[in-house]
């Protein structure tokens, strides 16, 4: 499950969770609790249509002002440090939770309750375990939107928690990996052509996509800028080119990832 969420201090955080599910129930006339193939598809569809690739907002977070109508969802947010965000999107791109924070403890019971409504009648209980990938080494959280994408990746605030691997002349460089992880911790990746306005402190970006109009204002310090779209392939190229500037006479290879087990390689 890949998504972004609003954090009281960190702002917009990209996240990836692995979803483990246990179904309990009576055996049916085929000697099974359920047809695994069918139920797996239904559960995946429920998660995809629920929180996956959405911006999760804790409704009770301090400093949040929500404006909602039949089609659009808008909010402005200011935290205790004075950091401000403003957001607009189609309603389907957001999931508003009755909570003051987003974590596995607040999300799990909501998922369990929803999944219980779609499983076969002989399934008596659904248990959900949400967990982050166990990453050895450096990683970062990033958020972005891909306006040209025909699916849910077009949403302006969805994100990932991703490992990063860097090789200099064929040798793994933990130093370069941690430099990137520090620079890109809770980063928002901006495609330059999407910028509508910017000043010394804040930037506004927006675009029209298949699902509707998206717009976001956030601190400039939370952003990195890309000349093209922020696909994982172009992210790998972007990082490789920047690392190459520090190692002009060496071969640079970057393995960048988009959440769990989805990645791309680039050389410079």
PDB file of C-alpha atoms in Angstrom:
ATOM      1  CA  UNK A   1       0.000   0.000   0.000  1.00  0.00           C
ATOM      2  CA  UNK A   2       1.609   3.250  -1.200  1.00  0.00           C
ATOM      3  CA  UNK A   3       0.245   6.600  -0.041  1.00  0.00           C
ATOM      4  CA  UNK A   4       1.089   9.965   1.502  1.00  0.00           C
ATOM      5  CA  UNK A   5      -0.200  11.320   4.778  1.00  0.00           C
ATOM      6  CA  UNK A   6      -0.304  14.583   6.699  1.00  0.00           C
ATOM      7  CA  UNK A   7       1.973  14.674   9.752  1.00  0.00           C
ATOM      8  CA  UNK A   8       1.773  17.378  12.414  1.00  0.00           C
ATOM      9  CA  UNK A   9       5.477  18.259  12.216  1.00  0.00           C
ATOM     10  CA  UNK A  10       6.882  16.561   9.115  1.00  0.00           C
ATOM     11  CA  UNK A  11       4.174  17.813   6.749  1.00  0.00           C
ATOM     12  CA  UNK A  12       3.556  15.567   3.732  1.00  0.00           C
ATOM     13  CA  UNK A  13       5.081  12.121   4.223  1.00  0.00           C
ATOM     14  CA  UNK A  14       5.251   9.424   1.552  1.00  0.00           C
ATOM     15  CA  UNK A  15       4.808   5.914   2.925  1.00  0.00           C
ATOM     16  CA  UNK A  16       4.717   2.259   1.865  1.00  0.00           C
ATOM     17  CA  UNK A  17       3.245  -0.498   4.009  1.00  0.00           C
ATOM     18  CA  UNK A  18       3.116  -4.222   3.409  1.00  0.00           C
ATOM     19  CA  UNK A  19      -0.384  -5.558   4.158  1.00  0.00           C
ATOM     20  CA  UNK A  20      -0.601  -8.989   5.810  1.00  0.00           C
ATOM     21  CA  UNK A  21      -4.097 -10.455   6.205  1.00  0.00           C
ATOM     22  CA  UNK A  22      -5.371 -13.448   8.201  1.00  0.00           C
ATOM     23  CA  UNK A  23      -8.888 -14.727   7.523  1.00  0.00           C
ATOM     24  CA  UNK A  24     -10.585 -16.999  10.065  1.00  0.00           C
ATOM     25  CA  UNK A  25     -13.717 -19.055   9.415  1.00  0.00           C
ATOM     26  CA  UNK A  26     -15.507 -22.343   8.830  1.00  0.00           C
ATOM     27  CA  UNK A  27     -14.598 -24.700   6.000  1.00  0.00           C
ATOM     28  CA  UNK A  28     -16.953 -24.596   3.030  1.00  0.00           C
ATOM     29  CA  UNK A  29     -18.207 -27.601   1.036  1.00  0.00           C
ATOM     30  CA  UNK A  30     -14.939 -27.629  -0.902  1.00  0.00           C
ATOM     31  CA  UNK A  31     -12.940 -28.066   2.310  1.00  0.00           C
ATOM     32  CA  UNK A  32     -11.601 -24.521   2.216  1.00  0.00           C
ATOM     33  CA  UNK A  33     -12.329 -21.339   4.152  1.00  0.00           C
ATOM     34  CA  UNK A  34     -12.409 -19.527   0.811  1.00  0.00           C
ATOM     35  CA  UNK A  35     -11.201 -19.632  -2.778  1.00  0.00           C
ATOM     36  CA  UNK A  36      -7.866 -17.882  -2.324  1.00  0.00           C
ATOM     37  CA  UNK A  37      -7.680 -16.618  -5.891  1.00  0.00           C
ATOM     38  CA  UNK A  38     -11.073 -14.918  -5.773  1.00  0.00           C
ATOM     39  CA  UNK A  39     -10.774 -13.486  -2.260  1.00  0.00           C
ATOM     40  CA  UNK A  40      -7.268 -12.163  -2.894  1.00  0.00           C
ATOM     41  CA  UNK A  41      -8.561 -10.191  -5.883  1.00  0.00           C
ATOM     42  CA  UNK A  42     -11.466  -8.773  -3.857  1.00  0.00           C
ATOM     43  CA  UNK A  43      -9.215  -7.759  -0.968  1.00  0.00           C
ATOM     44  CA  UNK A  44      -6.683  -6.132  -3.279  1.00  0.00           C
ATOM     45  CA  UNK A  45      -9.437  -4.210  -5.034  1.00  0.00           C
ATOM     46  CA  UNK A  46     -10.838  -3.050  -1.672  1.00  0.00           C
ATOM     47  CA  UNK A  47      -7.432  -1.753  -0.577  1.00  0.00           C
ATOM     48  CA  UNK A  48      -6.785  -0.125  -3.966  1.00  0.00           C
ATOM     49  CA  UNK A  49     -10.138   1.661  -3.825  1.00  0.00           C
ATOM     50  CA  UNK A  50      -9.715   2.525  -0.137  1.00  0.00           C
ATOM     51  CA  UNK A  51      -6.403   4.084   0.916  1.00  0.00           C
ATOM     52  CA  UNK A  52      -3.868   3.067  -1.723  1.00  0.00           C
ATOM     53  CA  UNK A  53      -2.372   5.959  -3.725  1.00  0.00           C
ATOM     54  CA  UNK A  54      -4.345   8.482  -1.686  1.00  0.00           C
ATOM     55  CA  UNK A  55      -3.524  11.396   0.624  1.00  0.00           C
ATOM     56  CA  UNK A  56      -4.501  10.293   4.146  1.00  0.00           C
ATOM     57  CA  UNK A  57      -5.645  13.172   6.349  1.00  0.00           C
ATOM     58  CA  UNK A  58      -6.224  12.874  10.119  1.00  0.00           C
ATOM     59  CA  UNK A  59      -9.425  14.885  10.609  1.00  0.00           C
ATOM     60  CA  UNK A  60      -8.589  15.800  14.219  1.00  0.00           C
ATOM     61  CA  UNK A  61      -5.086  17.120  13.601  1.00  0.00           C
ATOM     62  CA  UNK A  62      -4.576  20.589  15.078  1.00  0.00           C
ATOM     63  CA  UNK A  63      -4.423  23.426  12.554  1.00  0.00           C
ATOM     64  CA  UNK A  64      -6.503  21.776   9.827  1.00  0.00           C
ATOM     65  CA  UNK A  65      -9.279  23.620   7.980  1.00  0.00           C
ATOM     66  CA  UNK A  66     -11.259  21.505   5.507  1.00  0.00           C
ATOM     67  CA  UNK A  67     -13.529  22.701   2.698  1.00  0.00           C
ATOM     68  CA  UNK A  68     -15.455  19.889   1.058  1.00  0.00           C
ATOM     69  CA  UNK A  69     -18.118  19.785  -1.642  1.00  0.00           C
ATOM     70  CA  UNK A  70     -19.583  17.091  -3.880  1.00  0.00           C
ATOM     71  CA  UNK A  71     -16.545  16.891  -6.143  1.00  0.00           C
ATOM     72  CA  UNK A  72     -13.533  18.687  -4.650  1.00  0.00           C
ATOM     73  CA  UNK A  73     -11.690  18.312  -1.379  1.00  0.00           C
ATOM     74  CA  UNK A  74      -9.688  21.300  -0.155  1.00  0.00           C
ATOM     75  CA  UNK A  75      -7.791  22.046   2.998  1.00  0.00           C
ATOM     76  CA  UNK A  76      -5.316  24.458   4.511  1.00  0.00           C
ATOM     77  CA  UNK A  77      -3.048  23.458   7.357  1.00  0.00           C
ATOM     78  CA  UNK A  78      -0.667  25.315   9.658  1.00  0.00           C
ATOM     79  CA  UNK A  79       1.333  23.521  12.322  1.00  0.00           C
ATOM     80  CA  UNK A  80       2.894  24.767  15.558  1.00  0.00           C
ATOM     81  CA  UNK A  81       6.103  25.795  13.783  1.00  0.00           C
ATOM     82  CA  UNK A  82       4.203  27.987  11.293  1.00  0.00           C
ATOM     83  CA  UNK A  83       4.642  25.606   8.352  1.00  0.00           C
ATOM     84  CA  UNK A  84       1.685  25.923   5.955  1.00  0.00           C
ATOM     85  CA  UNK A  85       0.109  23.677   3.336  1.00  0.00           C
ATOM     86  CA  UNK A  86      -2.852  24.172   1.022  1.00  0.00           C
ATOM     87  CA  UNK A  87      -4.324  21.394  -1.071  1.00  0.00           C
ATOM     88  CA  UNK A  88      -7.048  20.763  -3.644  1.00  0.00           C
ATOM     89  CA  UNK A  89      -8.034  17.592  -5.474  1.00  0.00           C
ATOM     90  CA  UNK A  90     -10.982  15.454  -6.524  1.00  0.00           C
ATOM     91  CA  UNK A  91     -12.621  13.857  -3.488  1.00  0.00           C
ATOM     92  CA  UNK A  92     -11.525  10.360  -4.532  1.00  0.00           C
ATOM     93  CA  UNK A  93      -7.831  11.255  -4.117  1.00  0.00           C
ATOM     94  CA  UNK A  94      -8.161  11.789  -0.339  1.00  0.00           C
ATOM     95  CA  UNK A  95      -9.023   9.575   2.625  1.00  0.00           C
ATOM     96  CA  UNK A  96     -10.151  11.485   5.724  1.00  0.00           C
ATOM     97  CA  UNK A  97      -9.672   9.474   8.924  1.00  0.00           C
ATOM     98  CA  UNK A  98     -11.347  10.085  12.267  1.00  0.00           C
ATOM     99  CA  UNK A  99      -8.016  10.387  14.092  1.00  0.00           C
ATOM    100  CA  UNK A 100      -5.414  12.950  15.106  1.00  0.00           C
ATOM    101  CA  UNK A 101      -2.522  11.097  13.438  1.00  0.00           C
ATOM    102  CA  UNK A 102      -1.814   8.494  10.785  1.00  0.00           C
ATOM    103  CA  UNK A 103      -0.016   5.321  11.821  1.00  0.00           C
ATOM    104  CA  UNK A 104      -0.546   1.572  11.702  1.00  0.00           C
ATOM    105  CA  UNK A 105      -2.571   1.679  14.926  1.00  0.00           C
ATOM    106  CA  UNK A 106      -5.135   4.165  13.585  1.00  0.00           C
ATOM    107  CA  UNK A 107      -5.365   2.682  10.075  1.00  0.00           C
ATOM    108  CA  UNK A 108      -5.540  -1.043  10.945  1.00  0.00           C
ATOM    109  CA  UNK A 109      -9.027  -1.117  12.548  1.00  0.00           C
ATOM    110  CA  UNK A 110     -10.480   0.884   9.657  1.00  0.00           C
ATOM    111  CA  UNK A 111      -9.092  -1.585   7.134  1.00  0.00           C
ATOM    112  CA  UNK A 112     -10.277  -4.574   9.162  1.00  0.00           C
ATOM    113  CA  UNK A 113     -13.799  -3.181   9.433  1.00  0.00           C
ATOM    114  CA  UNK A 114     -13.984  -2.542   5.701  1.00  0.00           C
ATOM    115  CA  UNK A 115     -12.574  -5.919   4.675  1.00  0.00           C
ATOM    116  CA  UNK A 116     -15.093  -7.746   6.864  1.00  0.00           C
ATOM    117  CA  UNK A 117     -17.830  -6.398   4.589  1.00  0.00           C
ATOM    118  CA  UNK A 118     -16.428  -8.021   1.434  1.00  0.00           C
ATOM    119  CA  UNK A 119     -15.266 -11.498   2.509  1.00  0.00           C
ATOM    120  CA  UNK A 120     -17.479 -14.620   2.157  1.00  0.00           C
ATOM    121  CA  UNK A 121     -20.130 -15.252   4.822  1.00  0.00           C
ATOM    122  CA  UNK A 122     -18.231 -18.184   6.332  1.00  0.00           C
ATOM    123  CA  UNK A 123     -15.271 -15.910   7.197  1.00  0.00           C
ATOM    124  CA  UNK A 124     -15.808 -14.964  10.839  1.00  0.00           C
ATOM    125  CA  UNK A 125     -12.877 -12.634  11.398  1.00  0.00           C
ATOM    126  CA  UNK A 126     -10.350 -10.553   9.481  1.00  0.00           C
ATOM    127  CA  UNK A 127      -7.011  -9.593  10.990  1.00  0.00           C
ATOM    128  CA  UNK A 128      -4.777  -7.027   9.309  1.00  0.00           C
ATOM    129  CA  UNK A 129      -1.117  -6.380  10.034  1.00  0.00           C
ATOM    130  CA  UNK A 130       0.495  -3.325   8.472  1.00  0.00           C
ATOM    131  CA  UNK A 131       4.275  -3.159   8.420  1.00  0.00           C
ATOM    132  CA  UNK A 132       7.051  -1.258   6.744  1.00  0.00           C
ATOM    133  CA  UNK A 133       9.593  -3.060   4.610  1.00  0.00           C
ATOM    134  CA  UNK A 134      12.678  -4.116   6.563  1.00  0.00           C
ATOM    135  CA  UNK A 135      15.340  -2.070   4.778  1.00  0.00           C
ATOM    136  CA  UNK A 136      19.025  -2.619   5.455  1.00  0.00           C
ATOM    137  CA  UNK A 137      20.708   0.685   4.734  1.00  0.00           C
ATOM    138  CA  UNK A 138      19.468   4.070   3.617  1.00  0.00           C
ATOM    139  CA  UNK A 139      15.946   4.971   2.561  1.00  0.00           C
ATOM    140  CA  UNK A 140      13.793   8.048   2.112  1.00  0.00           C
ATOM    141  CA  UNK A 141      10.121   9.036   2.076  1.00  0.00           C
ATOM    142  CA  UNK A 142       8.961  10.894  -1.014  1.00  0.00           C
ATOM    143  CA  UNK A 143       5.669  12.201  -2.407  1.00  0.00           C
ATOM    144  CA  UNK A 144       4.760  13.186  -5.942  1.00  0.00           C
ATOM    145  CA  UNK A 145       2.108  13.135  -8.649  1.00  0.00           C
ATOM    146  CA  UNK A 146       2.269  11.885 -12.236  1.00  0.00           C
ATOM    147  CA  UNK A 147      -0.294  13.885 -14.188  1.00  0.00           C
ATOM    148  CA  UNK A 148       0.096  11.844 -17.389  1.00  0.00           C
ATOM    149  CA  UNK A 149      -0.601   8.530 -15.655  1.00  0.00           C
ATOM    150  CA  UNK A 150      -3.958   6.940 -16.499  1.00  0.00           C
ATOM    151  CA  UNK A 151      -4.307   5.347 -13.059  1.00  0.00           C
ATOM    152  CA  UNK A 152      -4.120   6.599  -9.488  1.00  0.00           C
ATOM    153  CA  UNK A 153      -0.470   7.690  -9.759  1.00  0.00           C
ATOM    154  CA  UNK A 154      -1.821  10.912 -11.281  1.00  0.00           C
ATOM    155  CA  UNK A 155      -2.879  12.031  -7.790  1.00  0.00           C
ATOM    156  CA  UNK A 156      -0.722  14.929  -6.641  1.00  0.00           C
ATOM    157  CA  UNK A 157      -0.111  13.613  -3.117  1.00  0.00           C
ATOM    158  CA  UNK A 158       0.748   9.947  -3.066  1.00  0.00           C
ATOM    159  CA  UNK A 159       4.106   8.576  -2.087  1.00  0.00           C
ATOM    160  CA  UNK A 160       6.483   5.867  -1.095  1.00  0.00           C
ATOM    161  CA  UNK A 161       9.118   4.771   1.424  1.00  0.00           C
ATOM    162  CA  UNK A 162      12.020   3.642  -0.696  1.00  0.00           C
ATOM    163  CA  UNK A 163      15.494   2.141  -0.300  1.00  0.00           C
ATOM    164  CA  UNK A 164      18.372   3.586  -2.300  1.00  0.00           C
ATOM    165  CA  UNK A 165      21.497   1.825  -3.550  1.00  0.00           C
ATOM    166  CA  UNK A 166      24.510   3.595  -5.054  1.00  0.00           C
ATOM    167  CA  UNK A 167      27.596   2.049  -6.638  1.00  0.00           C
ATOM    168  CA  UNK A 168      30.748   4.032  -7.447  1.00  0.00           C
ATOM    169  CA  UNK A 169      33.009   2.173  -9.882  1.00  0.00           C
ATOM    170  CA  UNK A 170      31.120  -0.989  -8.993  1.00  0.00           C
ATOM    171  CA  UNK A 171      31.531  -0.621  -5.224  1.00  0.00           C
ATOM    172  CA  UNK A 172      28.561   0.021  -2.937  1.00  0.00           C
ATOM    173  CA  UNK A 173      28.716   3.531  -1.439  1.00  0.00           C
ATOM    174  CA  UNK A 174      26.862   3.773   1.859  1.00  0.00           C
ATOM    175  CA  UNK A 175      28.099   7.356   2.186  1.00  0.00           C
ATOM    176  CA  UNK A 176      26.346   8.480  -1.000  1.00  0.00           C
ATOM    177  CA  UNK A 177      23.223   6.534  -0.060  1.00  0.00           C
ATOM    178  CA  UNK A 178      22.935   8.301   3.276  1.00  0.00           C
ATOM    179  CA  UNK A 179      23.574  11.701   1.674  1.00  0.00           C
ATOM    180  CA  UNK A 180      20.574  11.122  -0.598  1.00  0.00           C
ATOM    181  CA  UNK A 181      18.453   9.738   2.240  1.00  0.00           C
ATOM    182  CA  UNK A 182      19.147  12.822   4.348  1.00  0.00           C
ATOM    183  CA  UNK A 183      18.470  15.247   1.495  1.00  0.00           C
ATOM    184  CA  UNK A 184      15.281  13.457   0.445  1.00  0.00           C
ATOM    185  CA  UNK A 185      13.785  12.639   3.820  1.00  0.00           C
ATOM    186  CA  UNK A 186      10.084  13.599   3.454  1.00  0.00           C
ATOM    187  CA  UNK A 187      10.782  15.224   0.086  1.00  0.00           C
ATOM    188  CA  UNK A 188       8.183  16.320  -2.447  1.00  0.00           C
ATOM    189  CA  UNK A 189       9.349  15.859  -6.050  1.00  0.00           C
ATOM    190  CA  UNK A 190       8.198  18.729  -8.252  1.00  0.00           C
ATOM    191  CA  UNK A 191       8.009  18.562 -12.036  1.00  0.00           C
ATOM    192  CA  UNK A 192       9.084  22.042 -13.127  1.00  0.00           C
ATOM    193  CA  UNK A 193       6.364  22.466 -15.745  1.00  0.00           C
ATOM    194  CA  UNK A 194       3.714  22.002 -13.022  1.00  0.00           C
ATOM    195  CA  UNK A 195       4.831  25.104 -11.076  1.00  0.00           C
ATOM    196  CA  UNK A 196       2.149  27.811 -11.024  1.00  0.00           C
ATOM    197  CA  UNK A 197       3.744  30.258  -8.588  1.00  0.00           C
ATOM    198  CA  UNK A 198       6.668  30.508  -6.214  1.00  0.00           C
ATOM    199  CA  UNK A 199       8.291  32.976  -3.875  1.00  0.00           C
ATOM    200  CA  UNK A 200      11.245  32.772  -1.511  1.00  0.00           C
ATOM    201  CA  UNK A 201       9.509  30.366   0.879  1.00  0.00           C
ATOM    202  CA  UNK A 202       6.572  28.621  -0.814  1.00  0.00           C
ATOM    203  CA  UNK A 203       5.682  27.032  -4.112  1.00  0.00           C
ATOM    204  CA  UNK A 204       2.321  26.256  -5.732  1.00  0.00           C
ATOM    205  CA  UNK A 205       1.987  23.544  -8.329  1.00  0.00           C
ATOM    206  CA  UNK A 206      -1.061  22.282 -10.144  1.00  0.00           C
ATOM    207  CA  UNK A 207      -2.305  20.373 -13.142  1.00  0.00           C
ATOM    208  CA  UNK A 208      -5.363  18.966 -14.856  1.00  0.00           C
ATOM    209  CA  UNK A 209      -5.357  15.165 -15.070  1.00  0.00           C
ATOM    210  CA  UNK A 210      -7.842  12.506 -16.116  1.00  0.00           C
ATOM    211  CA  UNK A 211      -9.426  12.382 -12.631  1.00  0.00           C
ATOM    212  CA  UNK A 212      -9.698  16.171 -12.328  1.00  0.00           C
ATOM    213  CA  UNK A 213      -7.805  19.247 -11.142  1.00  0.00           C
ATOM    214  CA  UNK A 214      -5.028  18.993  -8.555  1.00  0.00           C
ATOM    215  CA  UNK A 215      -3.217  21.799  -6.744  1.00  0.00           C
ATOM    216  CA  UNK A 216      -0.741  21.969  -3.861  1.00  0.00           C
ATOM    217  CA  UNK A 217       1.069  24.748  -2.004  1.00  0.00           C
ATOM    218  CA  UNK A 218       3.931  23.725   0.260  1.00  0.00           C
ATOM    219  CA  UNK A 219       7.275  24.975   1.598  1.00  0.00           C
ATOM    220  CA  UNK A 220       9.980  25.263  -1.027  1.00  0.00           C
ATOM    221  CA  UNK A 221      12.433  23.724   1.432  1.00  0.00           C
ATOM    222  CA  UNK A 222      10.426  20.480   1.288  1.00  0.00           C
ATOM    223  CA  UNK A 223      10.894  20.123  -2.484  1.00  0.00           C
ATOM    224  CA  UNK A 224      13.352  18.944  -5.068  1.00  0.00           C
ATOM    225  CA  UNK A 225      12.849  19.860  -8.705  1.00  0.00           C
ATOM    226  CA  UNK A 226      12.929  17.575 -11.728  1.00  0.00           C
ATOM    227  CA  UNK A 227      12.950  18.636 -15.368  1.00  0.00           C
ATOM    228  CA  UNK A 228      10.719  15.687 -16.291  1.00  0.00           C
ATOM    229  CA  UNK A 229       8.079  13.578 -14.613  1.00  0.00           C
ATOM    230  CA  UNK A 230       9.002  11.915 -11.325  1.00  0.00           C
ATOM    231  CA  UNK A 231       8.731   8.312 -12.504  1.00  0.00           C
ATOM    232  CA  UNK A 232      11.070   5.894 -10.754  1.00  0.00           C
ATOM    233  CA  UNK A 233      13.055   5.576 -13.988  1.00  0.00           C
ATOM    234  CA  UNK A 234      13.635   9.339 -14.176  1.00  0.00           C
ATOM    235  CA  UNK A 235      14.280   9.524 -10.424  1.00  0.00           C
ATOM    236  CA  UNK A 236      17.136   7.046 -10.893  1.00  0.00           C
ATOM    237  CA  UNK A 237      18.537   9.152 -13.756  1.00  0.00           C
ATOM    238  CA  UNK A 238      18.145  12.368 -11.730  1.00  0.00           C
ATOM    239  CA  UNK A 239      20.034  10.934  -8.759  1.00  0.00           C
ATOM    240  CA  UNK A 240      22.756   9.367 -10.897  1.00  0.00           C
ATOM    241  CA  UNK A 241      23.430  12.679 -12.648  1.00  0.00           C
ATOM    242  CA  UNK A 242      23.670  14.570  -9.354  1.00  0.00           C
ATOM    243  CA  UNK A 243      25.988  11.989  -7.797  1.00  0.00           C
ATOM    244  CA  UNK A 244      28.114  12.084 -10.968  1.00  0.00           C
ATOM    245  CA  UNK A 245      28.800  15.767 -10.272  1.00  0.00           C
ATOM    246  CA  UNK A 246      30.614  14.689  -7.092  1.00  0.00           C
ATOM    247  CA  UNK A 247      32.447  11.869  -8.894  1.00  0.00           C
ATOM    248  CA  UNK A 248      33.053  13.160 -12.448  1.00  0.00           C
ATOM    249  CA  UNK A 249      35.738  10.608 -13.320  1.00  0.00           C
ATOM    250  CA  UNK A 250      33.994   7.547 -11.937  1.00  0.00           C
ATOM    251  CA  UNK A 251      31.152   5.296 -13.065  1.00  0.00           C
ATOM    252  CA  UNK A 252      27.974   5.856 -11.058  1.00  0.00           C
ATOM    253  CA  UNK A 253      25.098   3.377 -10.822  1.00  0.00           C
ATOM    254  CA  UNK A 254      21.890   4.121  -8.921  1.00  0.00           C
ATOM    255  CA  UNK A 255      19.188   1.656  -7.971  1.00  0.00           C
ATOM    256  CA  UNK A 256      16.113   3.694  -7.025  1.00  0.00           C
ATOM    257  CA  UNK A 257      12.866   2.218  -5.798  1.00  0.00           C
ATOM    258  CA  UNK A 258       9.195   3.144  -5.741  1.00  0.00           C
ATOM    259  CA  UNK A 259       8.000   1.541  -2.542  1.00  0.00           C
ATOM    260  CA  UNK A 260       8.222  -2.244  -2.154  1.00  0.00           C
ATOM    261  CA  UNK A 261      10.052  -4.262  -4.831  1.00  0.00           C
ATOM    262  CA  UNK A 262       9.497  -1.751  -7.646  1.00  0.00           C
ATOM    263  CA  UNK A 263      12.589  -0.041  -8.975  1.00  0.00           C
ATOM    264  CA  UNK A 264      14.813   1.165 -11.797  1.00  0.00           C
ATOM    265  CA  UNK A 265      18.550   1.349 -12.510  1.00  0.00           C
ATOM    266  CA  UNK A 266      20.463   4.247 -14.069  1.00  0.00           C
ATOM    267  CA  UNK A 267      24.128   4.844 -14.924  1.00  0.00           C
ATOM    268  CA  UNK A 268      26.098   8.055 -15.294  1.00  0.00           C
TER     269      UNK A 268
END
